[in-house]
Tab-separated table of C-alpha atoms in Angstrom:
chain	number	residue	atom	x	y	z
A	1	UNK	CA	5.669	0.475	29.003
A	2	UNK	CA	6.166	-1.643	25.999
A	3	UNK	CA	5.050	-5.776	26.554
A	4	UNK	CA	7.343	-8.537	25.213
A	5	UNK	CA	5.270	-11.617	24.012
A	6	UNK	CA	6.261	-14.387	21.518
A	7	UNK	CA	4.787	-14.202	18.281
A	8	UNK	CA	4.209	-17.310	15.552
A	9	UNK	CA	5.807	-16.879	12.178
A	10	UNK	CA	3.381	-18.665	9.503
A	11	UNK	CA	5.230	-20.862	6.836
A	12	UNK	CA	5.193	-19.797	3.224
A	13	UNK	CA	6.745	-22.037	0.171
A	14	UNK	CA	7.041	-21.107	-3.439
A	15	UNK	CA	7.668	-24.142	-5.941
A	16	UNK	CA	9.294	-21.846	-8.603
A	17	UNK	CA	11.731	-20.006	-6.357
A	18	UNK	CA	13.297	-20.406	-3.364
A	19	UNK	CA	11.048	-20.268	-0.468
A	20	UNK	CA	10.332	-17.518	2.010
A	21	UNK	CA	12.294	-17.997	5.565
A	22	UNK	CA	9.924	-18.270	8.667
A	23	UNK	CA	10.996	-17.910	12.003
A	24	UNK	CA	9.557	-17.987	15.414
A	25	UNK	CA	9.867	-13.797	16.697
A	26	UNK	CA	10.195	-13.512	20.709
A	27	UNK	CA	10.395	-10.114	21.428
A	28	UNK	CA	7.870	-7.505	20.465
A	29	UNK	CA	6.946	-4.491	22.483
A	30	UNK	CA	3.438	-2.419	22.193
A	31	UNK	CA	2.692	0.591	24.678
A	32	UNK	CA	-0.864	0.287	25.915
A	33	UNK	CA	-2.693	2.860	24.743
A	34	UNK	CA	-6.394	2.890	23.377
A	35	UNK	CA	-8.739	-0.514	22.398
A	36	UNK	CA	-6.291	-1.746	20.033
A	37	UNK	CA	-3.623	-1.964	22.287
A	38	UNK	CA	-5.747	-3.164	25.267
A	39	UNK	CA	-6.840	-6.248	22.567
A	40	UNK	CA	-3.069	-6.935	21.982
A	41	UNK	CA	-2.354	-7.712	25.678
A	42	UNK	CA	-5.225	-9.587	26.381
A	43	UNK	CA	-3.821	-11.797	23.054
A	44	UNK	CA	-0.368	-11.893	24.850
A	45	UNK	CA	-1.883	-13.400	27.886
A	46	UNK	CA	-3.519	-16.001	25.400
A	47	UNK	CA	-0.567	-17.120	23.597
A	48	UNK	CA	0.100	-20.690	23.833
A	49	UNK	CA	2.777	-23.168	23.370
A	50	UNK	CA	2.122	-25.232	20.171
A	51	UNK	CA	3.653	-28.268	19.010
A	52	UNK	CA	4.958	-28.603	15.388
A	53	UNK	CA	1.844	-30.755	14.736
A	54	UNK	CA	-0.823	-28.294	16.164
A	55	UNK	CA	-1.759	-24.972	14.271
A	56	UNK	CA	0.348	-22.301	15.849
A	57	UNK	CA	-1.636	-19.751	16.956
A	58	UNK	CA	-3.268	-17.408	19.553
A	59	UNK	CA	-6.397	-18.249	21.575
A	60	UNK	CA	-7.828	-14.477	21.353
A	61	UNK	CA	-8.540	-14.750	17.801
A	62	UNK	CA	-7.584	-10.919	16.148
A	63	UNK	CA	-10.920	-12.178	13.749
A	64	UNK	CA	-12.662	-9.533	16.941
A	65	UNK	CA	-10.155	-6.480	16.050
A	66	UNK	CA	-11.164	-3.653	13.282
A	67	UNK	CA	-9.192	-3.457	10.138
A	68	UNK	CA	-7.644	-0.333	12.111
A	69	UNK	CA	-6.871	-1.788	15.072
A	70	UNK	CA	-4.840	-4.418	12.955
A	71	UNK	CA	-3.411	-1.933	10.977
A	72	UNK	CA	-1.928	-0.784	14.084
A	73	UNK	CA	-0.547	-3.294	15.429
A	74	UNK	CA	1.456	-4.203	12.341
A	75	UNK	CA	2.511	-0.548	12.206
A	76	UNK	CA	3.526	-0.621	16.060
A	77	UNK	CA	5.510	-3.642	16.099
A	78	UNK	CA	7.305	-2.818	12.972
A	79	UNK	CA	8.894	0.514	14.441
A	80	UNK	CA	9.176	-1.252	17.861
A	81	UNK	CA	11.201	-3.916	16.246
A	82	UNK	CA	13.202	-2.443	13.327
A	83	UNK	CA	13.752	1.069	14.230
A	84	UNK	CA	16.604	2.446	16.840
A	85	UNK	CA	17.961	5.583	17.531
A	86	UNK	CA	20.355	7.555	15.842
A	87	UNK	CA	18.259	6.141	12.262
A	88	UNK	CA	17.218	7.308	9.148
A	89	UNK	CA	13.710	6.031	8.583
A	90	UNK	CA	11.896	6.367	5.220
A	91	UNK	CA	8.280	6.522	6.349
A	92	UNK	CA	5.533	5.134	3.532
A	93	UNK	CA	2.168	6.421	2.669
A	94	UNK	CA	-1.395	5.244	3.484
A	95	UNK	CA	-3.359	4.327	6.087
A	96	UNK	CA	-1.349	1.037	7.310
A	97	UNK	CA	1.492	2.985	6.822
A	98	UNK	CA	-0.090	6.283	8.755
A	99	UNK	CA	0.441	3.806	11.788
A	100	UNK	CA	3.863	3.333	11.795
A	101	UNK	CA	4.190	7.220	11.829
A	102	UNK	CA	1.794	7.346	15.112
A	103	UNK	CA	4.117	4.994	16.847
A	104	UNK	CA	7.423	6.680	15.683
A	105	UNK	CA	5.813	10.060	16.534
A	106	UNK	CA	5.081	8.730	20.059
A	107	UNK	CA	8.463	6.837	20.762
A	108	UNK	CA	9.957	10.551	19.763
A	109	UNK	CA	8.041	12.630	21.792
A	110	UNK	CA	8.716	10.529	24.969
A	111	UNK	CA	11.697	10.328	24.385
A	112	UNK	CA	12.309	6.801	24.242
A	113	UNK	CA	13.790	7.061	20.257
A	114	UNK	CA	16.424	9.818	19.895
A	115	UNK	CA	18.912	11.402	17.194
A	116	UNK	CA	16.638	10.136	14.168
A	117	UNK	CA	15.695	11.487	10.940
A	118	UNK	CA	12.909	10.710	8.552
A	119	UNK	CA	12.354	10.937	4.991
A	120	UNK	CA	8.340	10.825	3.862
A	121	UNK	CA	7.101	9.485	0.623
A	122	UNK	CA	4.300	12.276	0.437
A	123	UNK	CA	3.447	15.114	1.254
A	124	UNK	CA	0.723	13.608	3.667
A	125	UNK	CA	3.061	11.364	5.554
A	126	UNK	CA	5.063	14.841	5.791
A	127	UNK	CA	2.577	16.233	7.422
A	128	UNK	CA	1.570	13.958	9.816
A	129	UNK	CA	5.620	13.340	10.541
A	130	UNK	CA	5.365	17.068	11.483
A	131	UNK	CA	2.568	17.092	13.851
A	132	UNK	CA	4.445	14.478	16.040
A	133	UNK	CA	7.603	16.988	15.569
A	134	UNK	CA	9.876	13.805	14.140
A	135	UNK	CA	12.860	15.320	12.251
A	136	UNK	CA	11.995	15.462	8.771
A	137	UNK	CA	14.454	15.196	5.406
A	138	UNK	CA	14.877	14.181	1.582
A	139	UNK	CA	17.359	12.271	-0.332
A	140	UNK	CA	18.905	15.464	-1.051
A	141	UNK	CA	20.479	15.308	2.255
A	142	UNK	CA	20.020	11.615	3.316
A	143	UNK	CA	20.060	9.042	0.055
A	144	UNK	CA	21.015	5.964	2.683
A	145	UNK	CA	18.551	4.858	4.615
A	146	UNK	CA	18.604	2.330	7.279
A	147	UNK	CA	14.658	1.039	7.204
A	148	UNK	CA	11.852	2.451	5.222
A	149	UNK	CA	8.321	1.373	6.351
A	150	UNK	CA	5.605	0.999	4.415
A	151	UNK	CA	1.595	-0.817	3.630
A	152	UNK	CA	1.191	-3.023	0.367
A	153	UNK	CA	-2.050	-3.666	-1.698
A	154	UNK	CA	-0.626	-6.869	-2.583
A	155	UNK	CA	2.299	-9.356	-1.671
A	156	UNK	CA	2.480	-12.781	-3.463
A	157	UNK	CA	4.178	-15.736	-1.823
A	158	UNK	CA	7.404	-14.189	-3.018
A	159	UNK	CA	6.813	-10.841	-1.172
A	160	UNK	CA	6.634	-9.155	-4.483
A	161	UNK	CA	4.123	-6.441	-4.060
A	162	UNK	CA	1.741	-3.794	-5.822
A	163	UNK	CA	2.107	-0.678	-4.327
A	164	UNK	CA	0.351	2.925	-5.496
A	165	UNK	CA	-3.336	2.456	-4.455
A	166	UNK	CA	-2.584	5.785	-2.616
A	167	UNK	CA	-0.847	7.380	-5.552
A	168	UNK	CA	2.834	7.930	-4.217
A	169	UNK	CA	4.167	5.090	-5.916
A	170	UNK	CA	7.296	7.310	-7.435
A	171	UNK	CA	7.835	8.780	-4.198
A	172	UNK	CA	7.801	5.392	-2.493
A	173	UNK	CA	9.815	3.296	-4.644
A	174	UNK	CA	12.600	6.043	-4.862
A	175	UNK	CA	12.957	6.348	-1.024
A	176	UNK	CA	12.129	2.707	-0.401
A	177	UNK	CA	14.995	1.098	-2.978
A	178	UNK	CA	17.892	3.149	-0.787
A	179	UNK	CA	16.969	1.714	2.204
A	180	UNK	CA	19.321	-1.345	3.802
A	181	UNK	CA	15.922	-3.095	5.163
A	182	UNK	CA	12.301	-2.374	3.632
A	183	UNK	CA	9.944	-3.538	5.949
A	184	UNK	CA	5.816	-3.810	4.691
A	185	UNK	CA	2.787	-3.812	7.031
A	186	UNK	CA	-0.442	-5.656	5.937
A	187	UNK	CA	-3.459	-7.031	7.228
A	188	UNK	CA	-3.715	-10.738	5.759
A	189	UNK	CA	-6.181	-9.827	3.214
A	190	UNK	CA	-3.522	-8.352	1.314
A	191	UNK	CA	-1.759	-12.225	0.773
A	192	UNK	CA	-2.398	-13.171	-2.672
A	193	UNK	CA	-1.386	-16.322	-4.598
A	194	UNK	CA	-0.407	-14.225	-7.687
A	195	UNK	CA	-0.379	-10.164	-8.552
A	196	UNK	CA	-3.174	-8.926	-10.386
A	197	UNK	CA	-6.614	-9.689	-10.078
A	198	UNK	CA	-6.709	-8.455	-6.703
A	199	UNK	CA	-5.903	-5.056	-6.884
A	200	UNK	CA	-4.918	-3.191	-10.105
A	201	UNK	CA	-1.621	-2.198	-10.876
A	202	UNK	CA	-0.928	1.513	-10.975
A	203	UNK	CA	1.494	3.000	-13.402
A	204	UNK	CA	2.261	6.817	-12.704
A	205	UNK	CA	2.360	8.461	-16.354
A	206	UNK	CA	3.246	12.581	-17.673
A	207	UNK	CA	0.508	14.336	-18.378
A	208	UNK	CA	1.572	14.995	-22.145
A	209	UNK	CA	-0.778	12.953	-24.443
A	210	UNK	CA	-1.703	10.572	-21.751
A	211	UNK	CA	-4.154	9.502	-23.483
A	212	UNK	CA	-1.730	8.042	-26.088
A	213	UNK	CA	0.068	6.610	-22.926
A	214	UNK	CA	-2.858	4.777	-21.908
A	215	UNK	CA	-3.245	3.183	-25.444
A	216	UNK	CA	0.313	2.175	-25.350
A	217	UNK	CA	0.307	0.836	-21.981
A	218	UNK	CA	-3.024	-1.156	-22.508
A	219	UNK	CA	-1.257	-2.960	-25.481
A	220	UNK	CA	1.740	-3.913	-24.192
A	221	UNK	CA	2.513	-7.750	-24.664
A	222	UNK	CA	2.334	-8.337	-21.092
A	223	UNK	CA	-1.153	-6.889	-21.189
A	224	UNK	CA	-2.542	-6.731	-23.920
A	225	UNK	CA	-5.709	-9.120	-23.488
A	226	UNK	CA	-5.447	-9.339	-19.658
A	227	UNK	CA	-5.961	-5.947	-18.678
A	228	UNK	CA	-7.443	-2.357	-18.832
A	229	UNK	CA	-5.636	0.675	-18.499
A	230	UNK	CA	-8.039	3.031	-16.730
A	231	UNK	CA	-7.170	6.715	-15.777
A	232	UNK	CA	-7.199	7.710	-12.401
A	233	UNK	CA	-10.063	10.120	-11.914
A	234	UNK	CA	-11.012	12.523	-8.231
A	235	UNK	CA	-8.226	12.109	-6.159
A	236	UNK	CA	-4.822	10.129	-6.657
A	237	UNK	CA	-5.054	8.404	-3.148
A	238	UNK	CA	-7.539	5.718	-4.088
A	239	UNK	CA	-8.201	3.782	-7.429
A	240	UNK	CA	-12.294	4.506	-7.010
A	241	UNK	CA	-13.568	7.163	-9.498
A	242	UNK	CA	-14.117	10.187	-6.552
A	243	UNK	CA	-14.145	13.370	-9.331
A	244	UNK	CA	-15.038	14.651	-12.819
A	245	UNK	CA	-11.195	15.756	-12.604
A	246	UNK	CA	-8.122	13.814	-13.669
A	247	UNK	CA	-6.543	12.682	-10.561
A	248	UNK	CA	-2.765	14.453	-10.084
A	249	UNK	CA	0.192	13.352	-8.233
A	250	UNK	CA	2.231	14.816	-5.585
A	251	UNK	CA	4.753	14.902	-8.096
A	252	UNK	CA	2.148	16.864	-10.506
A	253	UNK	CA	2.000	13.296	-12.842
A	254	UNK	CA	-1.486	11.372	-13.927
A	255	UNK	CA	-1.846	7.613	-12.943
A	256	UNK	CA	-3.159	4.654	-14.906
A	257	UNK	CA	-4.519	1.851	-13.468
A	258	UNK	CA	-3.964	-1.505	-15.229
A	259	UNK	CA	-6.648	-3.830	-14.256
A	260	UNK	CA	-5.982	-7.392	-14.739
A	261	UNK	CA	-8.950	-10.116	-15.226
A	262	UNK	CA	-6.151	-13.008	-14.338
A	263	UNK	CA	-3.033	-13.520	-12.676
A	264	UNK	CA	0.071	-11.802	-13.785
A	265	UNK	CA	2.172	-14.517	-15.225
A	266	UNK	CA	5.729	-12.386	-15.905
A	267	UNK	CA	5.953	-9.534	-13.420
A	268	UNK	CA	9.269	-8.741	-14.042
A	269	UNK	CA	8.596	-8.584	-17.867
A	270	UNK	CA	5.536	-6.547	-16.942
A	271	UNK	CA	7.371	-3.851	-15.022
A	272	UNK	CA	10.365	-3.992	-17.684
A	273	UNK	CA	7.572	-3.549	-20.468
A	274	UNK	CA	5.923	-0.322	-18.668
A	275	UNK	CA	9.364	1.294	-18.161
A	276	UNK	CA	10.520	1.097	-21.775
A	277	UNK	CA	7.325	2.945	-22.588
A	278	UNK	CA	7.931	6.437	-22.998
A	279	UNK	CA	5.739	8.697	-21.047
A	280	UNK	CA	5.500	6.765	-18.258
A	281	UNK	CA	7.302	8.169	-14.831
A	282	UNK	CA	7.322	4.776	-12.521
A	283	UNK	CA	5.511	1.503	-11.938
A	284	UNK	CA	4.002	0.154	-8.547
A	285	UNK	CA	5.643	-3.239	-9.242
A	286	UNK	CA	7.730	-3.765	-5.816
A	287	UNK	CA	9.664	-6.819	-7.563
A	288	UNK	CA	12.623	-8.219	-4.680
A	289	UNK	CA	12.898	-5.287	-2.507
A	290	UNK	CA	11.580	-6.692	0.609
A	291	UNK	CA	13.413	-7.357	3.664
A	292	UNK	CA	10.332	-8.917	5.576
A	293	UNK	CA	6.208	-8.311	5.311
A	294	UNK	CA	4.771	-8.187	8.952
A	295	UNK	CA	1.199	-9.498	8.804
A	296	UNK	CA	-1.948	-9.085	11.303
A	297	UNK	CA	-4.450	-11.850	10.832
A	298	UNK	CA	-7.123	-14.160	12.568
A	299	UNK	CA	-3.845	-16.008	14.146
A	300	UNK	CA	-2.220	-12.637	15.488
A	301	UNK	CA	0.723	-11.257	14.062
A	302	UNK	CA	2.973	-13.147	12.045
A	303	UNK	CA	6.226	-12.676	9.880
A	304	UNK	CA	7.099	-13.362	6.384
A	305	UNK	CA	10.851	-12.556	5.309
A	306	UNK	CA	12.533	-12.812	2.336
Protein backbone atom coordinates (compact mmCIF):
# COMPACT_ATOMS: atom_id res chain seq x y z
CA UNK A 1 0.00 0.00 0.00
CA UNK A 2 1.31 3.35 -0.90
CA UNK A 3 0.90 6.30 2.23
CA UNK A 4 -0.32 9.82 1.34
CA UNK A 5 1.35 12.50 3.63
CA UNK A 6 1.84 16.28 3.00
CA UNK A 7 5.13 17.33 2.14
CA UNK A 8 6.80 21.12 2.61
CA UNK A 9 8.09 22.77 -0.51
CA UNK A 10 11.28 24.99 0.57
CA UNK A 11 11.39 28.57 -1.02
CA UNK A 12 14.11 29.40 -3.49
CA UNK A 13 14.69 33.13 -5.07
CA UNK A 14 17.14 34.16 -7.69
CA UNK A 15 17.83 38.08 -7.95
CA UNK A 16 18.98 37.82 -11.64
CA UNK A 17 16.09 35.76 -12.99
CA UNK A 18 12.86 35.03 -12.22
CA UNK A 19 12.46 32.98 -9.20
CA UNK A 20 11.80 29.30 -8.75
CA UNK A 21 7.89 28.46 -7.91
CA UNK A 22 7.36 26.62 -4.49
CA UNK A 23 4.38 24.97 -3.58
CA UNK A 24 3.03 23.04 -0.73
CA UNK A 25 2.75 18.97 -2.34
CA UNK A 26 -0.19 16.87 -0.53
CA UNK A 27 -0.16 13.71 -1.98
CA UNK A 28 2.78 11.37 -2.11
CA UNK A 29 2.62 7.63 -1.90
CA UNK A 30 5.68 5.19 -0.74
CA UNK A 31 5.08 1.28 -0.40
CA UNK A 32 6.66 0.08 2.82
CA UNK A 33 9.24 -1.96 2.12
CA UNK A 34 12.77 -2.21 3.86
CA UNK A 35 14.42 0.57 6.62
CA UNK A 36 14.10 3.33 4.31
CA UNK A 37 10.64 3.07 3.84
CA UNK A 38 9.84 2.14 7.49
CA UNK A 39 11.86 5.77 8.31
CA UNK A 40 9.49 7.54 5.80
CA UNK A 41 6.30 6.58 7.71
CA UNK A 42 7.46 7.14 10.97
CA UNK A 43 8.33 10.94 9.32
CA UNK A 44 4.67 10.98 8.02
CA UNK A 45 3.34 10.42 11.45
CA UNK A 46 5.69 13.42 12.50
CA UNK A 47 4.65 15.94 10.10
CA UNK A 48 3.32 18.99 11.57
CA UNK A 49 1.29 21.95 10.76
CA UNK A 50 3.54 25.07 10.50
CA UNK A 51 2.68 28.56 10.36
CA UNK A 52 4.19 30.90 7.69
CA UNK A 53 6.40 32.28 10.51
CA UNK A 54 7.76 28.88 11.85
CA UNK A 55 10.36 26.77 9.78
CA UNK A 56 8.32 24.26 7.88
CA UNK A 57 9.45 21.10 8.54
CA UNK A 58 9.26 17.49 9.87
CA UNK A 59 9.89 16.47 13.50
CA UNK A 60 11.78 13.06 12.45
CA UNK A 61 14.67 14.83 11.14
CA UNK A 62 15.89 12.63 7.67
CA UNK A 63 19.62 14.05 9.25
CA UNK A 64 19.16 9.86 10.83
CA UNK A 65 18.62 8.32 7.12
CA UNK A 66 21.78 7.03 4.88
CA UNK A 67 22.60 8.85 1.75
CA UNK A 68 20.77 5.64 0.21
CA UNK A 69 17.91 5.62 2.03
CA UNK A 70 17.43 9.35 0.83
CA UNK A 71 18.28 8.55 -2.45
CA UNK A 72 15.33 6.44 -2.34
CA UNK A 73 12.95 8.24 -1.28
CA UNK A 74 13.49 10.97 -3.85
CA UNK A 75 13.56 8.21 -6.47
CA UNK A 76 10.19 6.65 -5.03
CA UNK A 77 8.18 9.65 -4.83
CA UNK A 78 9.24 10.90 -8.15
CA UNK A 79 7.77 7.76 -10.09
CA UNK A 80 4.87 7.67 -7.54
CA UNK A 81 4.05 11.18 -8.44
CA UNK A 82 4.95 11.82 -12.11
CA UNK A 83 4.62 8.56 -13.76
CA UNK A 84 1.10 6.82 -14.95
CA UNK A 85 0.29 4.17 -17.07
CA UNK A 86 0.16 3.90 -20.59
CA UNK A 87 3.82 6.31 -20.41
CA UNK A 88 6.91 6.58 -21.98
CA UNK A 89 9.51 7.09 -19.28
CA UNK A 90 13.15 8.00 -20.05
CA UNK A 91 14.94 6.46 -17.08
CA UNK A 92 18.52 8.33 -16.06
CA UNK A 93 21.72 6.85 -14.91
CA UNK A 94 23.42 6.60 -11.48
CA UNK A 95 22.83 5.65 -8.28
CA UNK A 96 19.94 8.31 -7.32
CA UNK A 97 18.67 7.58 -10.48
CA UNK A 98 19.09 3.49 -10.02
CA UNK A 99 16.15 4.25 -7.49
CA UNK A 100 13.66 5.46 -9.55
CA UNK A 101 14.16 2.25 -11.71
CA UNK A 102 13.60 -0.02 -8.37
CA UNK A 103 10.33 1.68 -7.82
CA UNK A 104 9.15 1.62 -11.52
CA UNK A 105 10.35 -2.03 -11.67
CA UNK A 106 8.17 -2.78 -8.60
CA UNK A 107 4.96 -0.72 -9.55
CA UNK A 108 5.32 -3.01 -12.96
CA UNK A 109 5.67 -6.20 -11.61
CA UNK A 110 2.61 -5.80 -9.29
CA UNK A 111 0.88 -4.63 -11.51
CA UNK A 112 -0.13 -1.45 -10.23
CA UNK A 113 1.62 0.61 -13.52
CA UNK A 114 0.57 -0.91 -16.87
CA UNK A 115 0.99 -0.34 -20.81
CA UNK A 116 4.42 1.64 -20.29
CA UNK A 117 7.56 1.83 -22.08
CA UNK A 118 11.00 2.97 -21.11
CA UNK A 119 13.88 4.37 -22.78
CA UNK A 120 17.44 4.04 -20.63
CA UNK A 121 20.28 6.44 -20.88
CA UNK A 122 22.91 3.51 -20.50
CA UNK A 123 23.49 0.52 -20.90
CA UNK A 124 23.45 -0.03 -17.00
CA UNK A 125 20.08 1.51 -16.43
CA UNK A 126 19.19 -1.06 -19.39
CA UNK A 127 20.08 -3.61 -17.53
CA UNK A 128 18.69 -3.09 -14.41
CA UNK A 129 15.24 -1.95 -16.44
CA UNK A 130 15.50 -5.60 -17.63
CA UNK A 131 15.83 -7.44 -14.47
CA UNK A 132 12.50 -5.84 -13.24
CA UNK A 133 11.11 -6.97 -16.88
CA UNK A 134 9.88 -3.06 -17.59
CA UNK A 135 9.39 -2.71 -21.38
CA UNK A 136 12.42 -1.36 -22.76
CA UNK A 137 12.96 1.08 -26.11
CA UNK A 138 15.10 3.88 -27.96
CA UNK A 139 14.30 7.01 -29.71
CA UNK A 140 14.34 5.03 -32.74
CA UNK A 141 10.94 3.95 -31.93
CA UNK A 142 9.81 6.44 -29.19
CA UNK A 143 11.52 10.19 -29.70
CA UNK A 144 8.44 11.74 -27.37
CA UNK A 145 8.62 11.15 -24.11
CA UNK A 146 6.26 12.01 -21.43
CA UNK A 147 8.82 12.19 -18.16
CA UNK A 148 12.42 11.28 -18.06
CA UNK A 149 13.90 10.80 -14.53
CA UNK A 150 17.06 11.40 -13.56
CA UNK A 151 20.05 12.35 -10.37
CA UNK A 152 22.14 15.69 -10.76
CA UNK A 153 25.71 16.45 -9.38
CA UNK A 154 24.69 19.92 -9.21
CA UNK A 155 21.54 22.27 -9.44
CA UNK A 156 21.97 26.07 -8.81
CA UNK A 157 19.08 28.17 -7.58
CA UNK A 158 17.95 28.22 -11.18
CA UNK A 159 17.75 24.36 -11.46
CA UNK A 160 20.48 24.50 -13.98
CA UNK A 161 22.47 21.40 -13.42
CA UNK A 162 25.87 19.45 -14.10
CA UNK A 163 25.19 16.19 -15.10
CA UNK A 164 27.92 13.30 -16.36
CA UNK A 165 29.70 12.31 -13.08
CA UNK A 166 28.55 8.80 -14.26
CA UNK A 167 29.67 9.29 -17.82
CA UNK A 168 26.28 9.06 -19.85
CA UNK A 169 25.97 12.59 -20.25
CA UNK A 170 25.26 12.20 -24.29
CA UNK A 171 22.94 9.53 -23.64
CA UNK A 172 21.13 11.56 -20.99
CA UNK A 173 20.79 14.84 -22.46
CA UNK A 174 19.53 13.30 -25.84
CA UNK A 175 16.70 11.28 -24.15
CA UNK A 176 16.14 13.85 -21.42
CA UNK A 177 15.60 17.13 -23.94
CA UNK A 178 12.46 15.04 -25.74
CA UNK A 179 10.77 14.59 -22.77
CA UNK A 180 7.43 16.96 -21.95
CA UNK A 181 8.53 16.96 -18.05
CA UNK A 182 12.26 16.23 -16.80
CA UNK A 183 12.08 15.52 -13.37
CA UNK A 184 15.78 15.37 -11.14
CA UNK A 185 16.29 13.52 -7.83
CA UNK A 186 18.94 14.83 -5.32
CA UNK A 187 19.89 14.64 -1.90
CA UNK A 188 20.36 18.41 -0.66
CA UNK A 189 24.01 18.28 -0.84
CA UNK A 190 23.75 18.59 -4.40
CA UNK A 191 22.13 22.54 -3.94
CA UNK A 192 24.76 24.85 -4.90
CA UNK A 193 24.77 28.67 -5.05
CA UNK A 194 26.62 28.63 -8.43
CA UNK A 195 27.98 25.63 -10.96
CA UNK A 196 31.44 24.80 -10.69
CA UNK A 197 33.49 24.47 -7.83
CA UNK A 198 31.47 21.78 -6.55
CA UNK A 199 31.70 19.20 -8.90
CA UNK A 200 33.59 19.42 -12.24
CA UNK A 201 32.00 19.74 -15.38
CA UNK A 202 32.31 16.83 -17.76
CA UNK A 203 32.58 17.33 -21.46
CA UNK A 204 32.31 13.96 -23.51
CA UNK A 205 35.07 14.36 -26.38
CA UNK A 206 36.16 11.73 -29.76
CA UNK A 207 38.90 9.94 -29.18
CA UNK A 208 40.88 11.45 -32.27
CA UNK A 209 43.70 13.72 -30.91
CA UNK A 210 42.03 14.21 -27.64
CA UNK A 211 44.73 15.36 -26.39
CA UNK A 212 44.54 18.42 -28.70
CA UNK A 213 40.83 18.54 -27.48
CA UNK A 214 41.82 18.89 -24.03
CA UNK A 215 44.21 21.85 -24.89
CA UNK A 216 41.46 23.50 -26.73
CA UNK A 217 38.89 23.00 -24.23
CA UNK A 218 41.19 24.14 -21.27
CA UNK A 219 41.65 27.52 -23.17
CA UNK A 220 38.48 28.41 -24.01
CA UNK A 221 37.51 32.06 -22.86
CA UNK A 222 35.07 30.79 -20.51
CA UNK A 223 37.86 28.78 -18.94
CA UNK A 224 40.74 29.63 -19.56
CA UNK A 225 42.19 30.68 -16.00
CA UNK A 226 39.33 29.08 -13.98
CA UNK A 227 39.67 25.63 -14.81
CA UNK A 228 41.52 22.32 -15.70
CA UNK A 229 40.62 20.04 -18.25
CA UNK A 230 41.54 16.62 -16.86
CA UNK A 231 40.99 13.27 -18.78
CA UNK A 232 38.89 10.79 -17.42
CA UNK A 233 41.02 7.84 -16.44
CA UNK A 234 39.62 3.81 -15.01
CA UNK A 235 36.17 3.83 -15.55
CA UNK A 236 33.75 6.55 -17.12
CA UNK A 237 31.16 6.26 -14.20
CA UNK A 238 33.02 8.38 -11.69
CA UNK A 239 35.40 11.47 -12.08
CA UNK A 240 38.12 9.67 -9.46
CA UNK A 241 41.24 8.33 -11.28
CA UNK A 242 40.18 4.23 -10.83
CA UNK A 243 42.74 2.88 -13.92
CA UNK A 244 46.01 3.27 -15.85
CA UNK A 245 43.39 3.15 -18.88
CA UNK A 246 41.59 6.04 -20.55
CA UNK A 247 38.13 5.87 -19.36
CA UNK A 248 35.51 5.06 -22.54
CA UNK A 249 31.95 5.80 -22.97
CA UNK A 250 28.99 3.78 -23.65
CA UNK A 251 28.97 5.52 -26.75
CA UNK A 252 32.83 4.40 -27.29
CA UNK A 253 33.85 8.50 -26.66
CA UNK A 254 36.66 9.81 -23.94
CA UNK A 255 35.50 12.42 -21.28
CA UNK A 256 37.19 15.54 -19.97
CA UNK A 257 36.60 16.89 -16.87
CA UNK A 258 36.77 20.70 -16.51
CA UNK A 259 37.53 21.54 -13.01
CA UNK A 260 36.70 24.94 -11.93
CA UNK A 261 38.58 26.76 -8.83
CA UNK A 262 35.44 29.44 -8.78
CA UNK A 263 32.02 29.81 -9.72
CA UNK A 264 30.95 29.64 -13.28
CA UNK A 265 29.94 33.13 -14.11
CA UNK A 266 28.34 32.51 -17.95
CA UNK A 267 27.03 28.96 -18.18
CA UNK A 268 25.29 29.39 -21.15
CA UNK A 269 28.42 30.94 -22.85
CA UNK A 270 30.32 28.05 -21.31
CA UNK A 271 28.25 25.29 -22.86
CA UNK A 272 27.96 27.41 -26.25
CA UNK A 273 31.91 27.71 -26.10
CA UNK A 274 32.45 23.73 -25.63
CA UNK A 275 30.02 22.94 -28.49
CA UNK A 276 31.65 25.13 -31.13
CA UNK A 277 34.81 23.20 -30.34
CA UNK A 278 35.35 20.60 -32.73
CA UNK A 279 35.98 17.23 -31.33
CA UNK A 280 33.85 17.45 -28.68
CA UNK A 281 30.51 15.05 -28.74
CA UNK A 282 28.24 16.80 -25.80
CA UNK A 283 28.47 18.84 -22.62
CA UNK A 284 26.93 17.98 -19.09
CA UNK A 285 25.60 21.57 -18.87
CA UNK A 286 21.68 20.86 -18.15
CA UNK A 287 20.93 24.74 -18.87
CA UNK A 288 16.61 25.24 -18.59
CA UNK A 289 15.49 21.78 -19.07
CA UNK A 290 14.00 21.15 -15.79
CA UNK A 291 10.49 20.68 -15.03
CA UNK A 292 11.02 20.33 -11.14
CA UNK A 293 14.20 18.96 -8.81
CA UNK A 294 12.73 16.75 -5.92
CA UNK A 295 15.07 17.08 -2.94
CA UNK A 296 15.64 14.77 0.33
CA UNK A 297 17.17 16.73 3.15
CA UNK A 298 17.39 17.20 7.05
CA UNK A 299 13.66 18.78 6.62
CA UNK A 300 12.25 15.68 4.56
CA UNK A 301 11.45 15.91 1.11
CA UNK A 302 10.89 19.01 -0.55
CA UNK A 303 10.20 20.44 -4.15
CA UNK A 304 11.86 22.91 -6.29
CA UNK A 305 10.13 23.65 -9.80
CA UNK A 306 10.95 25.70 -12.42
Amino acid sequence: MRASFLLLVASVASASVAPVRSRLISTSRYQRAGSALRSIASMNKGLSRCSSSVPRGVSAKATTLSQDELKRMVGYKAIDDYVTSGMVVGLGTGSTAAMAVERLGQLWQSGEIKDIVAVPTSVRTKEQAESFGIPLATLDTHPDLDVAIDGADEVDPDLNLVKGGGGALLREKMVEIRAKKFIVIVDESKLTDALGPGFPVPVEITPFCYEHTRAVLENLPTVKGNAKAVLRMGSSSNNQPDGDNIAVTDNGNYVVDLFFDKPIQDAPQLAKEILETVGVVEHGLFIGMTTAVIIAGSDGISVKEA
